[in-house]
Coordinates of C-alpha atoms and ligand atoms in Angstrom, one line a residue:
M25 CA -10.8 -18.0 16.0
S26 CA -10.2 -17.8 19.9
E27 CA -10.3 -15.2 22.1
C28 CA -7.5 -13.5 23.7
F29 CA -4.8 -12.1 21.7
L30 CA -0.8 -10.7 22.8
V31 CA 0.2 -8.1 20.4
T32 CA 3.8 -6.8 21.1
G33 CA 5.0 -3.9 19.0
G34 CA 0.9 -3.4 18.8
T35 CA 1.1 0.6 19.3
G36 CA 3.3 0.8 16.2
Y37 CA 2.9 1.3 12.2
I38 CA 1.8 -2.5 11.2
G39 CA 0.9 -4.0 14.6
S40 CA -1.3 -1.0 15.3
H41 CA -3.5 -2.0 11.6
V42 CA -3.9 -5.7 13.1
C43 CA -5.0 -4.3 16.3
A44 CA -7.7 -2.7 14.4
L45 CA -8.9 -5.5 12.5
L46 CA -8.6 -8.0 15.7
L47 CA -10.8 -5.8 17.7
A48 CA -13.4 -5.1 14.9
A49 CA -13.8 -8.8 14.6
G50 CA -14.5 -9.2 18.3
R51 CA -11.2 -10.2 19.7
D52 CA -9.9 -8.8 23.0
V53 CA -6.7 -7.6 22.6
V54 CA -3.8 -7.4 25.1
I55 CA -0.4 -5.0 23.6
L56 CA 2.7 -4.7 24.8
D57 CA 4.8 -1.8 23.8
D58 CA 7.5 0.3 25.2
L59 CA 6.3 3.2 22.7
S60 CA 10.4 3.6 21.8
N61 CA 8.9 4.4 17.8
S62 CA 4.9 4.8 19.0
S63 CA 2.4 7.0 20.7
A64 CA 0.6 6.5 24.0
D65 CA -2.4 7.4 22.5
V66 CA -3.1 5.1 19.6
P67 CA -4.9 2.6 22.7
E68 CA -7.7 5.3 22.2
R69 CA -8.0 5.6 18.6
L70 CA -8.2 1.8 18.1
E71 CA -11.1 2.1 20.5
S72 CA -12.8 5.0 18.2
I73 CA -11.8 2.8 15.6
S74 CA -13.5 -0.1 16.4
G75 CA -15.5 0.3 18.9
R76 CA -13.4 -1.7 21.6
K77 CA -10.8 -0.8 23.4
P78 CA -7.5 -3.1 23.7
L79 CA -5.6 -3.5 27.4
F80 CA -2.2 -1.3 27.1
Y81 CA 0.7 -2.4 28.8
C82 CA 3.7 0.1 28.4
G83 CA 7.1 -2.7 28.4
D84 CA 10.2 -4.0 26.8
V85 CA 9.6 -7.5 25.2
R86 CA 13.0 -7.9 26.9
D87 CA 11.7 -7.9 30.2
A88 CA 10.7 -11.7 30.9
A89 CA 8.8 -10.7 34.4
R90 CA 7.0 -7.8 33.3
L91 CA 5.8 -11.0 30.3
A92 CA 5.3 -13.6 32.7
E93 CA 3.2 -11.0 34.5
I94 CA 0.7 -10.4 31.6
V95 CA 0.8 -13.8 29.8
S96 CA -0.4 -15.6 33.3
A97 CA -2.7 -12.8 33.6
H98 CA -4.3 -13.5 30.2
K99 CA -3.0 -16.0 28.7
P100 CA -3.7 -15.3 24.8
E101 CA -4.1 -18.3 22.7
Y102 CA -2.1 -16.2 20.4
V103 CA 1.3 -14.1 20.1
L104 CA 1.8 -11.9 17.4
H105 CA 5.3 -11.0 17.5
F106 CA 5.9 -7.0 15.8
A107 CA 8.0 -5.4 18.4
G108 CA 11.2 -4.6 17.2
L109 CA 14.0 -2.5 15.8
K110 CA 13.5 -2.1 11.4
A111 CA 16.1 0.3 10.1
V112 CA 18.5 -1.0 8.2
G113 CA 21.0 1.8 8.3
E114 CA 20.7 2.1 12.3
S115 CA 21.2 -1.9 12.6
G116 CA 25.0 -1.5 11.0
R117 CA 25.8 1.4 13.2
N118 CA 24.6 -0.3 15.8
P119 CA 24.2 -4.1 15.8
L120 CA 24.0 -5.0 19.5
A121 CA 20.9 -3.0 19.6
Y122 CA 19.1 -5.2 17.2
Y123 CA 20.3 -8.7 18.0
D124 CA 19.6 -7.6 22.0
V125 CA 16.0 -6.6 21.2
N126 CA 15.0 -8.6 17.9
V127 CA 17.0 -12.2 18.8
G128 CA 17.2 -11.3 22.9
G129 CA 13.7 -9.7 22.8
T130 CA 12.3 -12.8 20.9
I131 CA 14.1 -15.5 22.8
T132 CA 12.6 -14.0 26.1
L133 CA 9.2 -14.2 25.0
L134 CA 9.6 -17.4 23.7
R135 CA 10.7 -18.8 26.9
V136 CA 7.7 -17.2 28.6
L137 CA 5.5 -18.7 26.1
Q138 CA 6.3 -21.7 26.6
R139 CA 6.6 -21.7 30.4
Y140 CA 3.1 -20.9 30.0
G141 CA 2.3 -23.2 27.2
I142 CA 1.3 -20.8 24.7
R143 CA 2.5 -22.3 21.2
R144 CA 0.6 -20.1 18.8
F145 CA 3.1 -17.7 17.3
V146 CA 3.0 -15.0 14.4
F147 CA 6.7 -13.4 14.0
S148 CA 7.1 -10.4 11.7
S149 CA 9.9 -11.2 9.4
S150 CA 10.8 -9.6 5.9
A151 CA 12.0 -9.8 2.5
T152 CA 15.7 -9.0 3.5
V153 CA 16.3 -12.6 4.4
Y154 CA 16.4 -13.4 1.2
A155 CA 19.7 -13.1 -0.6
P156 CA 20.9 -10.5 -2.5
D157 CA 21.5 -12.5 -6.1
A158 CA 18.5 -14.1 -5.6
V159 CA 16.3 -14.3 -9.3
M160 CA 12.9 -12.4 -9.2
P161 CA 9.9 -13.0 -7.9
L162 CA 11.4 -14.3 -4.6
T163 CA 9.0 -17.4 -3.9
E164 CA 9.4 -18.3 0.0
E165 CA 12.0 -21.0 -1.4
S166 CA 14.1 -18.4 -2.7
P167 CA 17.5 -18.5 -1.4
L168 CA 18.1 -16.8 2.3
G169 CA 21.1 -14.4 2.5
P170 CA 20.7 -11.1 4.4
Y171 CA 22.9 -8.9 3.6
N172 CA 22.6 -6.5 7.0
P173 CA 22.1 -6.8 10.6
Y174 CA 18.6 -6.1 10.6
G175 CA 18.3 -9.0 7.5
R176 CA 20.5 -11.2 9.8
T177 CA 18.0 -10.8 13.2
K178 CA 14.9 -11.8 11.1
Y179 CA 17.0 -14.6 9.5
T180 CA 18.4 -15.7 13.1
V181 CA 14.7 -15.2 14.7
E182 CA 13.3 -17.7 11.7
R183 CA 15.8 -20.3 12.3
V184 CA 15.1 -20.3 16.6
L185 CA 11.0 -20.4 15.2
L186 CA 12.0 -23.6 13.2
D187 CA 14.3 -25.3 15.8
L188 CA 11.2 -24.9 18.7
A189 CA 8.9 -26.4 16.0
A190 CA 11.5 -29.2 14.9
G191 CA 11.5 -30.0 19.0
D192 CA 8.2 -29.8 20.0
P193 CA 5.6 -30.3 17.1
S194 CA 2.9 -28.8 19.1
W195 CA 4.2 -25.2 18.0
R196 CA 2.3 -23.6 15.3
V197 CA 4.1 -20.5 13.9
A198 CA 3.4 -18.3 10.9
L199 CA 6.9 -16.7 9.4
L200 CA 5.4 -13.9 7.6
R201 CA 7.9 -12.0 5.5
Y202 CA 6.7 -8.2 4.5
F203 CA 7.7 -6.4 1.3
N204 CA 7.1 -2.7 1.5
P205 CA 4.3 -1.7 3.6
V206 CA 2.9 1.7 3.0
G207 CA -0.1 3.8 2.9
A208 CA -2.8 4.5 6.4
H209 CA -5.6 3.1 8.0
A210 CA -9.3 4.7 5.8
S211 CA -9.7 6.8 9.2
G212 CA -6.5 8.6 8.8
L213 CA -5.8 7.8 12.7
L214 CA -3.3 5.5 12.0
G215 CA 0.0 5.0 10.1
E216 CA 3.5 5.3 9.5
K217 CA 4.7 8.1 12.3
P218 CA 8.4 7.4 13.3
Q219 CA 9.8 9.0 16.2
G220 CA 12.6 10.4 14.4
E221 CA 14.0 11.1 10.4
P222 CA 11.9 8.9 8.1
N223 CA 14.1 6.9 5.8
N224 CA 11.6 5.0 3.9
L225 CA 10.0 6.5 0.7
M226 CA 6.2 7.1 1.5
P227 CA 7.1 9.4 4.2
R228 CA 10.0 11.5 2.5
L229 CA 7.3 11.3 -0.8
C230 CA 4.8 13.2 1.5
A231 CA 7.0 15.6 3.2
A232 CA 8.2 16.4 -0.3
A233 CA 4.6 16.6 -1.7
A234 CA 3.7 18.7 0.9
G235 CA 6.8 21.4 0.2
A236 CA 7.9 20.9 3.8
T237 CA 11.4 19.2 3.4
P238 CA 13.5 19.7 0.0
P239 CA 12.1 17.9 -3.3
L240 CA 13.0 13.9 -3.1
T241 CA 16.0 12.8 -3.5
V242 CA 15.9 9.3 -6.1
F243 CA 18.5 7.6 -4.9
G244 CA 19.4 5.9 -8.2
T245 CA 18.4 6.9 -11.9
D246 CA 20.9 4.1 -13.9
Y247 CA 19.9 0.7 -12.3
P248 CA 19.1 -1.5 -14.5
T249 CA 15.3 -1.6 -14.4
R250 CA 12.2 0.2 -16.5
D251 CA 13.4 3.9 -15.9
G252 CA 16.5 3.8 -13.8
S253 CA 15.3 4.0 -10.5
G254 CA 14.8 1.2 -7.5
V255 CA 11.9 -1.4 -8.2
R256 CA 10.2 -2.5 -5.0
D257 CA 6.7 -4.3 -3.6
Y258 CA 4.6 -2.0 -2.1
L259 CA 1.6 -3.4 -0.5
H260 CA -0.8 -1.7 1.2
V261 CA -0.6 -2.0 5.1
T262 CA -4.0 -2.7 5.8
D263 CA -3.9 -5.4 3.0
L264 CA -0.5 -6.5 5.1
A265 CA -3.1 -6.5 8.4
L266 CA -5.5 -8.8 6.2
G267 CA -2.8 -11.2 6.0
H268 CA -2.2 -11.9 9.7
L269 CA -5.8 -12.9 10.1
R270 CA -5.2 -15.1 7.5
A271 CA -2.2 -16.7 8.7
V272 CA -3.9 -17.0 12.2
E273 CA -7.1 -18.7 10.7
R274 CA -4.2 -20.9 9.1
L275 CA -2.7 -22.0 12.4
E276 CA -5.8 -22.5 13.4
Q277 CA -5.7 -25.4 11.2
A278 CA -2.5 -26.5 10.8
A279 CA 0.7 -27.5 13.3
G280 CA 4.0 -26.4 12.2
V281 CA 6.2 -23.3 10.8
H282 CA 4.2 -21.8 7.6
T283 CA 6.1 -19.3 5.7
Y284 CA 4.4 -16.7 3.6
N285 CA 5.5 -14.0 1.3
L286 CA 3.2 -10.8 2.1
G287 CA 3.6 -8.5 -1.2
T288 CA 1.4 -7.7 -4.3
G289 CA 3.3 -9.7 -6.4
T290 CA 4.2 -6.3 -8.3
G291 CA 7.2 -4.4 -9.0
L292 CA 6.9 -0.6 -8.9
S293 CA 9.9 2.2 -9.8
V294 CA 10.1 5.2 -7.4
L295 CA 9.3 7.3 -10.7
E296 CA 6.2 5.2 -10.8
L297 CA 5.0 5.7 -7.2
I298 CA 5.8 9.4 -7.7
A299 CA 3.5 9.3 -10.9
A300 CA 0.8 7.4 -8.7
F301 CA 0.8 9.8 -6.1
Q302 CA 0.4 12.6 -8.4
A303 CA -2.6 10.7 -9.8
A304 CA -4.1 9.9 -6.9
V305 CA -3.4 13.4 -4.6
G306 CA -2.5 16.0 -7.8
I307 CA 0.2 17.1 -6.6
A308 CA 3.4 16.2 -8.7
A309 CA 6.5 15.4 -5.7
P310 CA 9.2 17.5 -6.6
W311 CA 12.6 15.1 -7.2
T312 CA 15.8 15.2 -7.7
A313 CA 18.2 12.7 -9.1
C314 CA 20.8 11.2 -6.9
P315 CA 23.6 8.8 -6.4
R316 CA 22.3 5.3 -5.3
R317 CA 21.7 4.7 -1.4
A318 CA 24.6 2.4 -0.2
G319 CA 22.9 -1.2 0.4
D320 CA 19.9 -0.7 -1.9
L321 CA 19.0 -3.4 -4.0
A322 CA 18.0 -2.6 -8.1
E323 CA 14.4 -4.5 -7.6
Y324 CA 13.2 -7.3 -5.6
Y325 CA 9.6 -8.3 -5.6
S326 CA 7.5 -11.3 -3.9
S327 CA 5.3 -14.4 -5.2
P328 CA 2.5 -14.0 -3.5
A329 CA 1.2 -17.0 -4.7
K330 CA 1.5 -19.6 -1.7
A331 CA 0.1 -16.7 0.3
E332 CA -3.2 -16.9 -2.3
R333 CA -3.3 -20.8 -2.3
E334 CA -3.1 -21.5 1.2
L335 CA -4.4 -18.3 2.7
G336 CA -7.0 -17.3 0.6
W337 CA -5.0 -13.7 0.9
K338 CA -4.3 -11.2 -2.1
A339 CA -3.5 -8.1 -1.5
E340 CA -6.5 -6.2 -3.3
K341 CA -5.4 -2.0 -2.9
T342 CA -3.8 -0.2 -5.7
A343 CA -1.0 1.9 -5.6
E344 CA -2.9 4.9 -6.0
D345 CA -4.7 3.9 -3.0
M346 CA -1.8 3.4 -1.2
C347 CA -0.8 7.1 -1.7
R348 CA -4.0 8.7 -1.4
D349 CA -4.2 6.9 2.3
A350 CA -0.8 7.9 3.1
W351 CA -1.2 11.4 1.8
A352 CA -4.2 11.4 4.4
F353 CA -2.8 10.3 7.3
Y354 CA 0.0 12.7 6.9
L355 CA -1.9 15.8 6.3
K356 CA -3.9 14.6 9.9
A357 CA -0.4 13.5 11.4
G358 CA 2.0 13.8 9.2
C359 CA 5.9 14.2 9.7
A360 CA 5.8 18.0 9.9
R361 CA 3.1 17.7 13.1
N362 CA 1.3 15.3 15.8
P363 CA -2.3 14.2 15.0
D364 CA -3.5 16.9 17.4
G365 CA -2.0 19.3 14.7
E366 CA 0.4 20.6 17.7
S367 CA 3.9 20.9 15.8
K368 CA 6.7 17.9 17.4
Ligands
LIG16 P1 7.3 0.0 14.3 O1 8.7 0.9 14.6 O2 6.1 1.0 13.6 O3 6.2 -0.9 15.3 C1 7.2 -1.5 16.2 C2 6.6 -1.3 17.5 O4 7.9 -2.0 18.3 C3 7.0 0.3 17.7 O5 5.5 0.9 18.5 C4 8.0 0.6 19.1 O6 7.5 0.8 19.9 C5 7.7 -1.6 19.9 N1 8.8 -1.7 20.1 C6 10.3 -1.9 19.6 N2 11.3 -2.2 20.6 C7 10.3 -2.3 22.2 C8 10.9 -3.6 22.6 N3 12.3 -3.8 22.9 N4 10.0 -3.8 23.5 C9 8.6 -3.4 23.2 N5 8.5 -2.7 22.3 C10 9.2 -2.3 21.5 O7 7.7 -1.3 12.7 P2 6.4 -1.6 11.7 O8 6.9 -0.9 10.7 O9 5.2 -1.0 12.8 O10 7.7 -3.1 12.0 C11 6.6 -3.9 13.0 C12 7.5 -5.5 12.7 O11 7.5 -5.8 11.9 C13 8.7 -5.2 12.9 O12 9.4 -6.6 14.0 C14 9.8 -4.9 11.7 O13 11.0 -5.2 11.3 C15 8.4 -5.7 10.8 N6 9.0 -4.9 9.3 C16 8.4 -3.9 9.0 C17 9.1 -4.0 7.7 C18 8.6 -2.6 7.1 O14 8.8 -2.0 6.1 N7 7.9 -1.3 8.1 C19 9.0 -4.2 6.6 C20 9.1 -6.0 7.1 C21 9.4 -6.2 8.4
LIG17 C1 13.9 -1.4 3.9 C2 14.6 -2.0 3.6 C3 14.1 -3.5 4.7 C4 12.8 -2.7 5.6 C5 12.3 -1.1 4.8 C6 11.5 -1.0 5.8 C7 17.2 -2.2 2.7 C8 17.8 -3.0 1.6 N1 15.6 -2.9 3.1 O1 13.6 -1.4 2.8 O2 14.6 -4.4 5.3 O3 12.0 -3.2 5.7 O4 13.0 -0.3 4.7 O5 11.4 -0.1 7.2 O6 17.6 -1.2 3.4 N2 13.9 6.2 -2.0 C9 14.4 7.1 -2.6 N3 14.5 8.5 -1.7 C10 14.8 8.2 -0.5 C11 13.7 7.0 0.1 C12 13.7 6.0 -0.7 O7 14.5 7.2 -4.1 O8 14.2 9.5 0.0 C13 14.1 4.7 -2.9 C14 15.1 3.8 -2.0 O9 16.2 3.6 -3.2 C15 14.3 2.5 -2.7 C16 12.9 2.2 -2.4 O10 12.6 4.1 -2.7 O11 14.9 1.7 -4.3 C17 12.1 2.2 -1.4 O12 12.8 2.5 -0.2 P1 12.8 2.5 1.5 O13 11.1 2.5 1.3 O14 13.8 3.0 2.1 O15 12.7 1.2 1.6 P2 13.5 -0.7 1.0 O16 15.1 0.1 1.1 O17 13.2 -1.0 -0.3

């Protein structure tokens, strides 16, 4: 692997875990992040984890001049592009912002990279690019058909990258379709800490278990699933981060565009996750059955076989690991209090 990695969105949840691994592996890491959904102290935390500090630039991925300044100064060999907006509900209310940041921001970045001859790119895509009626498990060949604006921005960027590589075969691109990342870094220093109210299950489960919020609302107990609650493919964020390193190694070997599902291949229901949480941390999180959440699917989970075959990557951590680490991060940094113990 080569020397310098530019990581957009590198102070965010997934990007910070990837930076921790890159730094520990001796790589130079340059982060660009506008801190719209992350904290300015993440670079210091990365230093306390790995003993090496990334270079940090606060900036917007849509700012071509800022990008050119960073890219020309550091000439990264690889760009890992995490920066973006990710709330499905918000994407319906404000689609222009989602297209602007997720699609416009990526195109601005790609133009700058092209200008400086940088053509190795790893993109954070999502399982939401698949069609809602696709048969489970989802393989990379399953029909595509995103059904919300957020998913359509991811699909659009995938298309842009495919077209770019078709026109210039020197591009090496990994499209990584994440399933449901949860959990936190073993140090308790990195985790999912959204700026606003969390929408996702795990942060809400932790808050309900802590008694910081009313009981967890289980959205739908009448789905055609094992126990009636929604089924997802949760994977530990550290496993997900490792998948990026394997993808970079793959790009060393092979030009073109390579698409991989990153999931465990096992679906877990909301009620099963609540049970795993109890087994892991010894707290029975209170919950209450609620109507289905608009836009949710009954179940989806991956076939990660291609990633295992071509990348030698396989998610190793269990649901209990995910819950234990998410809870440790919540206690240290969680939604009620920031990492310094100061009220938000
Ligand atoms: P996150 O919000 O924690 O991280 C994204 C980072 O990008 C944040 O630090 C934010 O401040 C930064 N950012 C946002 N807009 C920016 C801009 N215009 N310029 C520069 N920085 C900007 O999210 P995450 O969970 O770490 O997700 C990372 C990527 O993975 C996103 O592209 C997301 O769409 C994708 N993804 C996430 C999930 C998930 O469940 N978390 C699932 C599938 C795909
Ligand atoms: C959503 C997005 C996905 C995005 C991911 C992470 C959709 C269809 N998908 O996934 O694109 O990548 O968030 O941002 O919106 N649940 C409860 N109670 C809660 C919260 C969630 O029961 O308080 C249930 C949901 O109904 C679902 C499961 O928990 O069955 C997981 O929900 P969530 O963590 O929000 O992720 P997804 O909806 O799968």
